XYZ file of C-alpha atoms in Angstrom:
681
model
C 95.267 82.685 113.576
C 96.874 84.274 110.596
C 94.128 86.169 108.772
C 95.871 87.454 105.687
C 96.313 85.646 102.426
C 97.161 85.742 99.053
C 116.170 89.117 86.587
C 119.973 87.872 85.243
C 120.351 85.341 82.451
C 118.478 83.561 79.652
C 115.301 85.568 79.901
C 113.992 83.666 76.917
C 113.487 80.687 79.220
C 112.277 82.642 82.244
C 108.802 81.645 83.299
C 109.603 77.955 82.939
C 109.925 75.441 85.690
C 111.007 71.866 85.495
C 108.169 69.472 86.257
C 107.989 68.624 82.536
C 111.735 68.565 82.016
C 113.552 65.957 79.944
C 114.573 62.920 81.964
C 117.868 62.968 83.848
C 120.348 60.102 83.925
C 120.489 57.522 86.669
C 122.272 58.461 89.888
C 123.862 56.432 92.664
C 124.759 57.209 96.261
C 128.355 57.982 97.221
C 129.245 56.480 100.602
C 132.035 56.371 103.147
C 135.192 58.450 103.129
C 134.621 59.756 99.615
C 131.228 61.191 100.596
C 132.688 62.700 103.782
C 135.478 64.318 101.757
C 132.890 65.950 99.490
C 130.942 67.155 102.516
C 134.013 68.580 104.267
C 135.125 70.286 101.043
C 131.836 72.195 100.690
C 130.497 72.378 104.266
C 128.791 75.795 104.338
C 129.107 78.707 106.731
C 125.683 79.604 108.164
C 124.676 83.103 109.286
C 121.558 83.347 111.462
C 119.275 86.216 112.420
C 119.851 87.595 115.918
C 116.275 86.563 116.836
C 116.545 82.954 115.605
C 115.317 80.309 118.070
C 115.525 76.961 116.224
C 118.973 76.148 114.898
C 120.050 73.098 112.853
C 120.085 70.140 115.183
C 120.020 66.351 115.372
C 116.459 64.938 115.553
C 117.523 61.526 116.868
C 117.127 62.442 120.577
C 113.397 62.895 119.896
C 112.713 59.552 118.194
C 109.954 57.244 119.416
C 108.424 53.989 118.226
C 104.865 54.150 116.957
C 102.962 51.285 115.303
C 106.192 49.476 114.592
C 107.892 52.488 112.979
C 110.386 55.073 114.160
C 108.998 58.599 114.111
C 109.988 62.008 115.429
C 107.029 63.620 117.178
C 106.573 67.391 116.894
C 105.751 67.923 120.555
C 108.754 65.861 121.625
C 111.100 67.690 119.260
C 109.999 71.229 120.099
C 109.787 70.722 123.851
C 112.932 68.619 123.940
C 114.953 71.066 121.877
C 114.013 73.977 124.137
C 114.875 71.921 127.197
C 118.251 70.794 125.804
C 119.339 74.167 124.413
C 119.899 76.278 127.519
C 122.274 79.124 126.659
C 123.683 77.399 123.561
C 122.052 75.742 120.545
C 121.561 72.042 121.221
C 123.349 69.395 119.135
C 124.286 71.583 116.123
C 124.399 69.210 113.144
C 124.304 69.235 109.350
C 123.442 66.038 107.502
C 124.956 65.264 104.125
C 123.994 63.051 101.203
C 126.135 62.689 98.069
C 125.050 61.280 94.716
C 126.768 61.061 91.366
C 125.315 60.593 87.926
C 126.353 57.397 86.198
C 128.769 57.741 83.258
C 129.147 61.437 84.106
C 131.646 63.571 86.042
C 128.740 65.396 87.741
C 128.171 64.786 91.449
C 125.890 66.563 93.900
C 126.609 67.239 97.563
C 123.404 67.779 99.564
C 123.390 69.423 102.987
C 120.161 68.839 104.925
C 119.438 71.017 107.968
C 116.787 69.984 110.496
C 115.063 72.433 112.856
C 112.494 71.436 115.470
C 109.980 74.107 114.431
C 109.160 76.606 111.699
C 107.547 79.949 112.583
C 106.966 82.339 109.712
C 104.357 84.635 108.255
C 102.576 82.385 105.764
C 103.083 79.180 107.670
C 104.410 77.447 110.712
C 104.812 73.732 111.238
C 106.450 71.082 113.356
C 109.874 70.125 112.016
C 111.651 71.912 109.193
C 114.087 70.543 106.622
C 116.130 72.927 104.479
C 118.488 71.953 101.679
C 121.638 73.295 100.040
C 122.841 71.463 96.935
C 126.308 71.847 95.449
C 126.665 70.469 91.916
C 130.336 69.537 91.400
C 132.414 68.488 88.394
C 134.558 65.623 89.707
C 137.075 65.992 86.862
C 137.921 69.587 87.787
C 136.778 69.573 91.448
C 134.978 72.835 90.645
C 131.422 73.653 91.781
C 129.022 74.241 88.900
C 125.867 75.384 90.679
C 124.526 76.202 94.144
C 120.812 75.591 94.769
C 119.530 76.839 98.149
C 115.951 75.941 99.089
C 113.303 78.647 99.557
C 110.158 77.774 101.528
C 108.541 75.395 99.060
C 108.660 74.086 95.532
C 106.216 76.864 94.587
C 108.808 79.607 95.294
C 111.943 80.134 93.134
C 115.081 78.922 94.909
C 118.182 81.046 95.432
C 120.678 79.757 92.870
C 124.136 80.696 91.609
C 125.763 79.325 88.470
C 129.562 78.868 88.369
C 130.468 79.955 91.908
C 134.054 80.579 93.002
C 135.444 77.191 94.009
C 138.134 78.656 96.266
C 135.584 79.534 98.946
C 133.079 77.302 100.718
C 129.393 78.176 100.307
C 127.781 80.668 102.682
C 124.133 80.581 103.700
C 122.075 83.460 105.115
C 119.301 81.680 106.991
C 115.937 83.427 107.155
C 114.520 83.980 110.615
C 111.958 81.383 111.656
C 111.400 79.802 108.248
C 115.074 78.875 107.694
C 114.806 79.561 103.954
C 118.352 79.662 102.612
C 119.702 82.852 101.069
C 123.056 82.655 99.288
C 126.067 84.857 99.999
C 128.758 84.609 97.323
C 130.263 88.114 97.126
C 132.447 90.025 99.593
C 129.479 91.151 101.736
C 129.409 87.898 103.663
C 126.591 88.738 106.101
C 124.187 90.419 103.680
C 122.152 89.396 100.640
C 122.529 91.323 97.392
C 119.971 90.681 94.641
C 121.611 92.852 91.971
C 125.256 93.596 91.122
C 126.314 96.899 92.713
C 129.536 98.915 92.646
C 131.408 96.285 90.685
C 130.396 93.387 92.957
C 128.499 90.337 91.780
C 124.969 89.593 92.924
C 124.336 86.660 95.260
C 122.081 84.923 92.725
C 122.119 84.382 88.965
C 118.370 83.730 88.596
C 116.691 85.253 85.543
C 114.144 87.995 85.054
C 110.778 87.661 83.310
C 111.236 90.465 80.809
C 107.844 89.822 79.196
C 106.088 91.283 82.271
C 107.139 94.917 82.560
C 106.066 95.342 86.193
C 108.701 92.842 87.370
C 111.193 92.988 84.502
C 114.048 94.274 86.687
C 113.688 91.736 89.509
C 115.569 88.411 89.331
C 113.108 85.714 90.311
C 114.620 84.213 93.445
C 113.242 84.411 96.953
C 116.345 86.109 98.365
C 116.253 87.401 101.952
C 113.526 90.076 102.233
C 114.358 91.372 105.736
C 117.932 91.955 104.567
C 116.668 93.869 101.530
C 114.941 96.604 103.539
C 111.517 94.952 103.550
C 109.327 94.081 106.526
C 108.172 90.551 107.320
C 105.680 90.374 110.202
C 105.606 87.029 111.999
C 102.513 85.216 113.258
C 102.071 83.593 116.657
C 101.440 79.870 116.103
C 98.217 78.553 117.599
C 96.867 75.099 118.236
C 93.256 74.448 119.203
C 92.667 78.197 119.399
C 95.461 78.905 121.901
C 99.113 79.979 121.481
C 101.194 76.860 120.963
C 103.334 77.607 124.025
C 100.258 77.165 126.260
C 99.729 73.558 125.172
C 99.972 70.941 127.929
C 102.369 68.803 125.872
C 104.932 71.628 125.684
C 105.812 72.258 129.352
C 109.298 73.584 128.548
C 108.110 76.088 125.911
C 106.990 79.625 126.714
C 106.475 82.832 124.735
C 110.171 83.728 124.933
C 110.989 80.604 122.913
C 109.197 81.992 119.844
C 110.222 84.806 117.498
C 110.613 88.052 119.481
C 107.538 90.185 120.199
C 109.127 93.098 118.309
C 108.673 91.135 115.071
C 105.385 89.459 115.863
C 101.819 90.353 114.977
C 99.041 88.564 116.877
C 96.171 89.482 114.536
C 96.977 90.411 110.937
C 93.334 91.138 110.177
C 93.003 93.716 112.980
C 95.884 95.907 111.763
C 94.680 99.040 110.006
C 97.964 99.628 108.154
C 101.133 97.631 107.457
C 103.387 97.445 110.551
C 106.803 99.064 110.962
C 109.192 96.343 112.158
C 112.979 96.201 112.702
C 115.312 95.022 109.940
C 117.536 91.955 110.037
C 120.711 91.845 112.121
C 123.149 88.927 112.128
C 123.381 86.739 115.225
C 125.186 83.389 115.458
C 127.646 82.250 112.798
C 127.847 78.450 112.432
C 130.688 76.546 110.753
C 131.832 72.967 110.401
C 133.967 71.948 113.349
C 136.675 70.609 111.011
C 137.029 73.806 108.966
C 140.443 75.413 109.332
C 139.507 78.701 107.629
C 136.677 79.659 109.993
C 136.120 81.636 113.194
C 132.546 80.667 114.137
C 130.396 81.339 117.181
C 129.113 77.758 117.012
C 130.566 74.659 115.343
C 128.391 71.921 113.887
C 128.942 68.215 113.276
C 128.644 66.545 109.888
C 126.677 63.280 109.752
C 125.426 61.254 106.788
C 121.683 61.198 106.223
C 121.980 57.407 106.047
C 122.041 57.491 109.846
C 118.501 58.948 109.761
C 116.897 56.896 107.012
C 115.316 54.539 109.556
C 112.970 57.416 110.560
C 109.673 56.804 108.773
C 107.958 60.113 109.516
C 108.119 63.477 111.266
C 104.727 63.898 112.893
C 102.578 66.503 114.614
C 99.025 67.854 114.409
C 98.312 69.917 111.315
C 98.564 73.656 111.781
C 96.246 75.444 109.362
C 95.609 79.068 108.455
C 92.713 81.087 107.125
C 93.210 83.724 104.441
C 90.618 86.445 103.872
C 89.208 86.389 100.335
C 87.133 89.405 99.199
C 83.564 88.473 98.332
C 80.376 90.364 97.528
C 78.847 90.513 101.029
C 81.128 89.245 103.801
C 84.673 88.140 103.082
C 85.178 84.389 102.949
C 88.202 82.447 104.120
C 90.385 79.967 102.272
C 92.099 77.207 104.207
C 95.865 76.890 104.047
C 97.760 73.906 105.429
C 101.511 73.402 105.593
C 103.433 70.181 106.033
C 107.028 69.030 105.994
C 108.306 66.107 103.926
C 110.761 63.366 104.881
C 113.927 64.139 102.852
C 114.823 60.565 101.905
C 111.282 59.997 100.656
C 111.371 63.012 98.312
C 112.227 63.007 94.613
C 115.102 65.459 94.943
C 116.966 63.182 97.380
C 118.103 60.908 94.531
C 117.239 63.223 91.615
C 118.948 66.444 92.691
C 118.433 68.334 89.430
C 114.658 68.107 89.934
C 115.058 70.886 92.532
C 116.628 73.411 90.127
C 113.970 76.131 89.811
C 115.817 78.381 87.333
C 115.519 76.915 83.808
C 118.599 78.735 82.537
C 120.663 76.956 85.188
C 119.254 73.553 84.295
C 119.911 74.240 80.622
C 123.492 75.268 81.410
C 124.087 71.943 83.157
C 122.303 70.074 80.354
C 124.662 71.678 77.844
C 127.667 70.512 79.885
C 126.522 67.063 81.035
C 124.551 64.431 79.128
C 123.141 63.226 82.452
C 120.983 66.353 82.830
C 117.872 66.696 80.689
C 116.967 69.905 78.881
C 114.743 72.484 80.548
C 111.100 72.467 79.500
C 108.494 75.173 80.051
C 105.785 74.973 82.667
C 103.434 77.589 84.039
C 104.029 80.465 86.457
C 101.677 83.124 87.847
C 103.577 86.372 88.490
C 102.783 89.915 89.647
C 104.318 92.920 91.344
C 102.355 93.739 94.508
C 102.208 97.475 95.261
C 100.337 99.824 97.606
C 97.615 102.192 96.389
C 98.023 105.546 98.185
C 96.716 109.097 97.828
C 98.417 111.074 95.049
C 99.756 114.464 96.170
C 99.190 115.766 92.630
C 95.451 115.036 92.774
C 92.668 116.998 94.463
C 92.087 115.789 98.001
C 90.343 112.374 98.031
C 90.158 112.340 94.235
C 93.214 110.491 93.001
C 95.709 107.740 93.737
C 99.117 106.482 92.776
C 100.863 103.179 93.417
C 104.137 102.791 95.319
C 106.391 99.893 96.245
C 105.315 97.968 99.303
C 107.648 98.057 102.303
C 105.980 94.939 103.708
C 106.093 91.505 102.124
C 102.658 89.980 101.550
C 101.329 86.533 100.650
C 99.704 84.934 97.627
C 97.438 81.896 97.558
C 95.906 79.981 94.672
C 92.827 78.279 96.064
C 93.598 75.280 93.849
C 96.746 74.778 95.958
C 96.773 74.689 99.778
C 100.210 76.295 99.989
C 100.538 80.076 100.299
C 103.752 81.734 99.133
C 105.392 84.915 100.412
C 106.280 87.766 98.095
C 109.918 88.747 97.665
C 110.990 92.257 96.770
C 107.295 92.950 96.256
C 106.961 90.160 93.660
C 104.478 87.290 93.929
C 105.459 84.148 92.032
C 103.648 80.823 92.119
C 105.417 78.105 90.152
C 104.202 74.878 88.521
C 100.586 76.029 88.164
C 98.279 73.714 86.200
C 96.586 75.158 83.133
C 93.065 76.392 83.725
C 91.152 78.917 85.816
C 92.403 79.731 89.327
C 91.264 82.003 92.159
C 94.198 84.115 93.322
C 94.199 85.937 96.654
C 96.864 88.390 97.854
C 96.789 89.554 101.460
C 99.029 90.546 104.336
C 99.434 92.434 107.564
C 97.356 95.615 107.654
C 96.036 95.453 104.085
C 92.649 94.512 102.657
C 92.612 91.270 100.635
C 92.791 91.308 96.855
C 91.083 88.542 94.892
C 90.829 87.806 91.195
C 90.419 84.972 88.732
C 93.524 84.106 86.716
C 93.441 81.944 83.604
C 96.656 80.029 82.941
C 97.129 78.861 79.384
C 98.685 75.514 78.567
C 102.161 75.497 77.061
C 104.318 77.140 79.723
C 105.545 80.625 80.421
C 104.499 83.352 82.829
C 100.902 84.470 83.315
C 100.727 88.064 84.541
C 98.117 88.578 87.247
C 96.577 91.958 88.075
C 96.778 94.731 85.498
C 99.785 94.173 83.243
C 101.419 92.269 86.082
C 100.706 94.747 88.907
C 98.374 94.149 91.870
C 97.786 97.246 94.040
C 96.550 96.569 97.587
C 95.025 99.033 100.058
C 95.723 99.607 103.764
C 92.702 98.548 105.813
C 92.302 102.015 107.304
C 91.646 103.401 103.792
C 89.811 100.400 102.296
C 86.272 100.543 100.913
C 84.571 97.490 99.467
C 83.241 98.064 95.939
C 80.539 95.493 95.123
C 79.128 94.395 91.781
C 76.352 91.823 91.304
C 76.012 90.678 87.659
C 72.648 89.093 88.411
C 71.257 92.653 88.446
C 72.427 93.226 84.865
C 70.384 92.756 81.692
C 73.127 90.805 79.927
C 75.756 88.174 80.693
C 78.590 90.121 82.357
C 82.038 88.587 81.906
C 84.601 91.156 83.110
C 85.063 93.816 85.779
C 87.639 96.628 85.808
C 88.286 99.612 88.075
C 90.219 102.745 87.082
C 91.283 105.759 89.149
C 91.496 109.250 87.632
C 95.232 109.419 88.387
C 96.503 105.869 88.961
C 94.751 104.456 85.908
C 93.529 100.870 85.777
C 93.892 99.147 89.157
C 91.796 96.018 88.691
C 90.837 93.960 85.638
C 89.591 90.403 85.957
C 86.859 88.019 84.839
C 83.447 88.325 86.507
C 81.307 85.214 86.913
C 79.158 86.039 89.950
C 78.730 88.617 92.716
C 82.169 90.102 93.289
C 83.940 92.717 95.381
C 87.096 94.788 95.065
C 88.726 96.765 97.856
C 89.523 100.323 96.722
C 91.124 103.303 98.456
C 88.599 105.812 99.791
C 90.818 108.618 98.501
C 90.278 107.671 94.872
C 87.840 108.760 92.155
C 86.884 105.676 90.190
C 85.451 104.511 86.910
C 83.986 101.023 87.274
C 83.738 99.182 83.970
C 81.774 96.040 83.173
C 81.856 94.080 79.930
C 79.435 91.423 78.710
C 79.605 88.348 76.486
C 78.742 90.486 73.425
C 81.737 92.741 74.205
C 79.390 95.594 75.121
C 80.677 97.965 77.829
C 79.136 99.844 80.731
C 80.810 102.459 82.982
C 79.821 103.870 86.378
C 81.249 106.700 88.477
C 82.238 105.798 92.067
C 83.450 108.318 94.658
C 83.630 106.355 97.939
C 84.156 109.170 100.450
C 83.464 107.984 104.006
C 81.419 104.939 102.988
C 82.476 101.518 104.263
C 81.163 99.877 101.116
C 79.704 101.056 97.832
C 77.662 99.128 95.309
C 77.188 99.542 91.581
C 73.415 99.292 91.146
C 72.171 97.670 87.934
C 75.556 97.178 86.245
C 74.277 97.325 82.666
C 76.102 97.721 79.369
C 75.403 99.808 76.259
C 74.786 103.421 75.280
C 72.528 104.343 78.221
C 74.903 103.517 81.117
C 77.885 104.971 79.229
C 76.000 108.209 78.567
C 74.885 108.392 82.215
C 78.491 107.970 83.267
C 79.540 110.837 80.974
C 76.860 113.076 82.476
C 78.012 112.204 86.020
C 81.678 112.925 85.339
C 80.969 116.151 83.480
C 78.657 117.433 86.220
C 81.112 116.431 88.973
C 83.919 118.328 87.244
C 81.677 121.317 86.431
C 80.771 121.704 90.103
C 84.436 121.679 91.145
C 85.384 124.226 88.479
C 82.423 126.435 89.377
C 83.541 126.383 93.019
C 86.908 127.809 91.939
C 85.131 130.462 89.878
C 83.388 131.719 93.008
C 86.509 131.627 95.175
C 87.939 135.127 95.101
C 90.783 134.161 97.439
C 92.351 131.509 95.190
C 96.135 131.516 95.443
C 96.301 130.688 91.777
C 94.674 133.947 90.595
C 96.718 136.691 88.992
C 96.496 140.240 90.270
C 93.261 142.268 90.018
C 94.262 143.590 86.602
C 93.787 140.160 85.007
C 91.153 138.830 87.382
C 88.188 139.517 85.142
C 89.600 137.689 82.146
C 90.594 134.699 84.212
C 87.201 134.571 85.880
C 85.584 134.547 82.445
C 87.857 131.649 81.381
C 86.871 129.558 84.411
C 83.211 130.373 83.856
C 83.559 129.354 80.209
C 85.051 126.011 81.227
C 82.277 125.376 83.740
C 79.651 126.188 81.108
C 81.331 123.896 78.569
C 81.305 121.028 81.067
C 77.654 121.740 81.825
C 76.863 121.516 78.125
C 78.517 118.086 77.967
C 76.491 116.931 80.965
C 73.256 118.125 79.329
C 73.958 116.351 76.029
C 75.049 113.161 77.794
C 71.935 113.162 79.959
C 69.727 113.496 76.880
C 71.628 110.669 75.199
C 70.965 108.424 78.214
C 67.266 109.313 78.249
C 66.840 108.626 74.539
C 68.761 105.335 74.797
C 66.578 104.253 77.709
C 63.516 105.123 75.599
C 64.800 103.031 72.682
C 65.369 106.084 70.459
C 68.641 105.100 68.775
C 68.711 107.994 66.281
C 68.403 110.791 68.829
C 70.703 108.984 71.296
C 73.429 108.850 68.649
C 72.910 112.519 67.740
C 73.241 113.429 71.413
C 76.463 111.408 71.677
C 77.853 113.186 68.624
C 77.074 116.442 70.426
C 78.922 115.134 73.506
C 82.015 114.442 71.384
C 81.910 117.929 69.873
C 81.375 119.611 73.215
C 84.284 117.684 74.757
C 86.565 119.385 72.228
C 85.176 122.707 73.404
C 85.992 121.646 76.977
C 89.556 120.989 75.858
C 89.868 124.526 74.408
C 88.268 126.102 77.470
C 90.573 124.154 79.762
C 93.614 125.525 77.965
C 92.298 129.063 78.484
C 91.406 128.536 82.151
C 94.354 126.401 83.231
C 96.248 129.288 84.818
C 93.237 130.121 87.001
C 92.663 126.598 88.275
C 94.484 124.894 91.134
C 97.099 122.630 89.568
C 95.520 119.507 91.055
C 92.094 120.324 89.580
C 93.584 121.125 86.195
C 95.325 117.732 86.161
C 92.124 115.986 87.277
C 90.160 117.701 84.492
C 92.765 116.615 81.947
C 92.517 113.007 83.101
C 88.721 112.995 83.155
C 88.615 114.557 79.697
C 90.734 111.714 78.325
C 88.490 109.176 80.042
C 85.351 110.921 78.731
C 86.617 110.832 75.153
C 87.227 107.088 75.419
C 83.833 106.390 76.960
C 82.104 108.589 74.363
C 83.690 106.571 71.582
C 82.546 103.344 73.266
C 79.010 104.728 73.564
C 78.982 105.788 69.908
C 80.168 102.309 68.836
C 77.798 100.410 71.120
C 75.166 98.294 69.358
C 73.162 97.894 72.515
C 71.048 100.831 73.680
């Protein structure tokens, strides 16, 4: 089972979705020759991955009667499709449905593509329906908007406003999931998120410029494997066994799934993200009546009306478990995926309800009275990065964050549908206001969990720290545990900072909690209580599998103890340099004595800070506010002496240690000020 979780135009509207949009006008179905003419005019070219197994087909051969209704059974469809395919895709077909808005020149041509199975990273399910919508002005015969479906209604679609009407649409179909990437520029077989070298991008979706971490990324799913990112695929299982071993699938074997080179059997067992091959184009499909095409495979066009007698597409539920970090042992959140019947969905007769980019809906609303204005609704957004060792830090004492080369997954436990990241961005759309548990996970990384509060009124909510969520490879992950029941006040928030990477985690705390951190970091763990009092604790994981903050209290005493710990830790490292006569950073013997004195002076200054901070902690613990505050004033003064001594000794210290001392000095000044301002002892 899968055991891993969870920019362009009109940025002023970015962060909206359309569940609360203004009402659209009435629409009616276009039938007969006129509908076929629309479909032939815009029948898309489809480019598939070389490893694709389930191409668009006709589900009617797999119909059966059940309880007086016509259904398509998942076992019948998957086994039958494999049996019928042989060396060529079986029954290649695209289904079309055309509607027009009453008293308006706006019509919509829908192309529905059915596949017998969906195998992806965050889900797999029997049956798969994907949709391309072409919004057309019937007065000018010009397309106004392309909307290509992306996984689910929780993920931003790939959309393009005002496409070139002289060329039929092109779709880049994602391997296994069949999510539809658009191709509108001259690079027909590749997806381009941003305009490059004078060419247009393949989408016109907007950015969310209010969240700096993702401000340069247009919010559309795109085609990750064609953008240099890795997507590991899961092996679908049913009743604890690979689906191809099921008795009701005699024609299906392992070779009928996504290739082994792209597949991961156990996400949870990987110690680091996998290195997998990038996308290469395989079959090119085109409408058999197109005169401007040279396809590998031609497909038929058929109206969806010929399928509307099918009441359901059935099959046993395939569910997933996503690891969620918790205080003791990680828990698991269930995740279930389903597929809907197209002609029973809202977007079948209300096409504009599927527009995920508010700027595009507003553009159509400005042109056509039949389309209602865009209205804001909630989004949760974040850039997902990797926390790695920083080469500029002392060994095992500092981190940095880098872009992830592997797409991950996000899950809100209030919603059973996980979403994949795209370009390292996690976006969950149409999120109800309130408190939600967010999990991010993926192949070879430890899970990240936090509580996210979504305010009512629409717009993006940035998860993580300023919209960034760093995750850690399992091979470097250490679980940092905090239990607020051991505190002497009502703890409300937990944050973790690294000496070099800065703040990596910041979220509400309501019970025992855990955060996975990189064992190569040097951390400050911060807790805050309902009186806005702060506590800080030094954490250096080393080789531990898990570390725990004992008695996570707030006030002057824990802050002063933290200051003593950091000062003593840094003093010991500086003193070790002082005694190292072979340091590469020393000048020649002529200056050695002066430099040695400078290092010794810095070590002594740090020791003086540690002494004063320790006394402050002792007096605070004893309830002696006056002496505790005097000791903290002495800490502040002595930190300035450390700053002067550091300037004198910098040339004698290894560069990494000098940088670490700078960073710790800044942190110590901030924590000293918090301790001085604390009301609580």
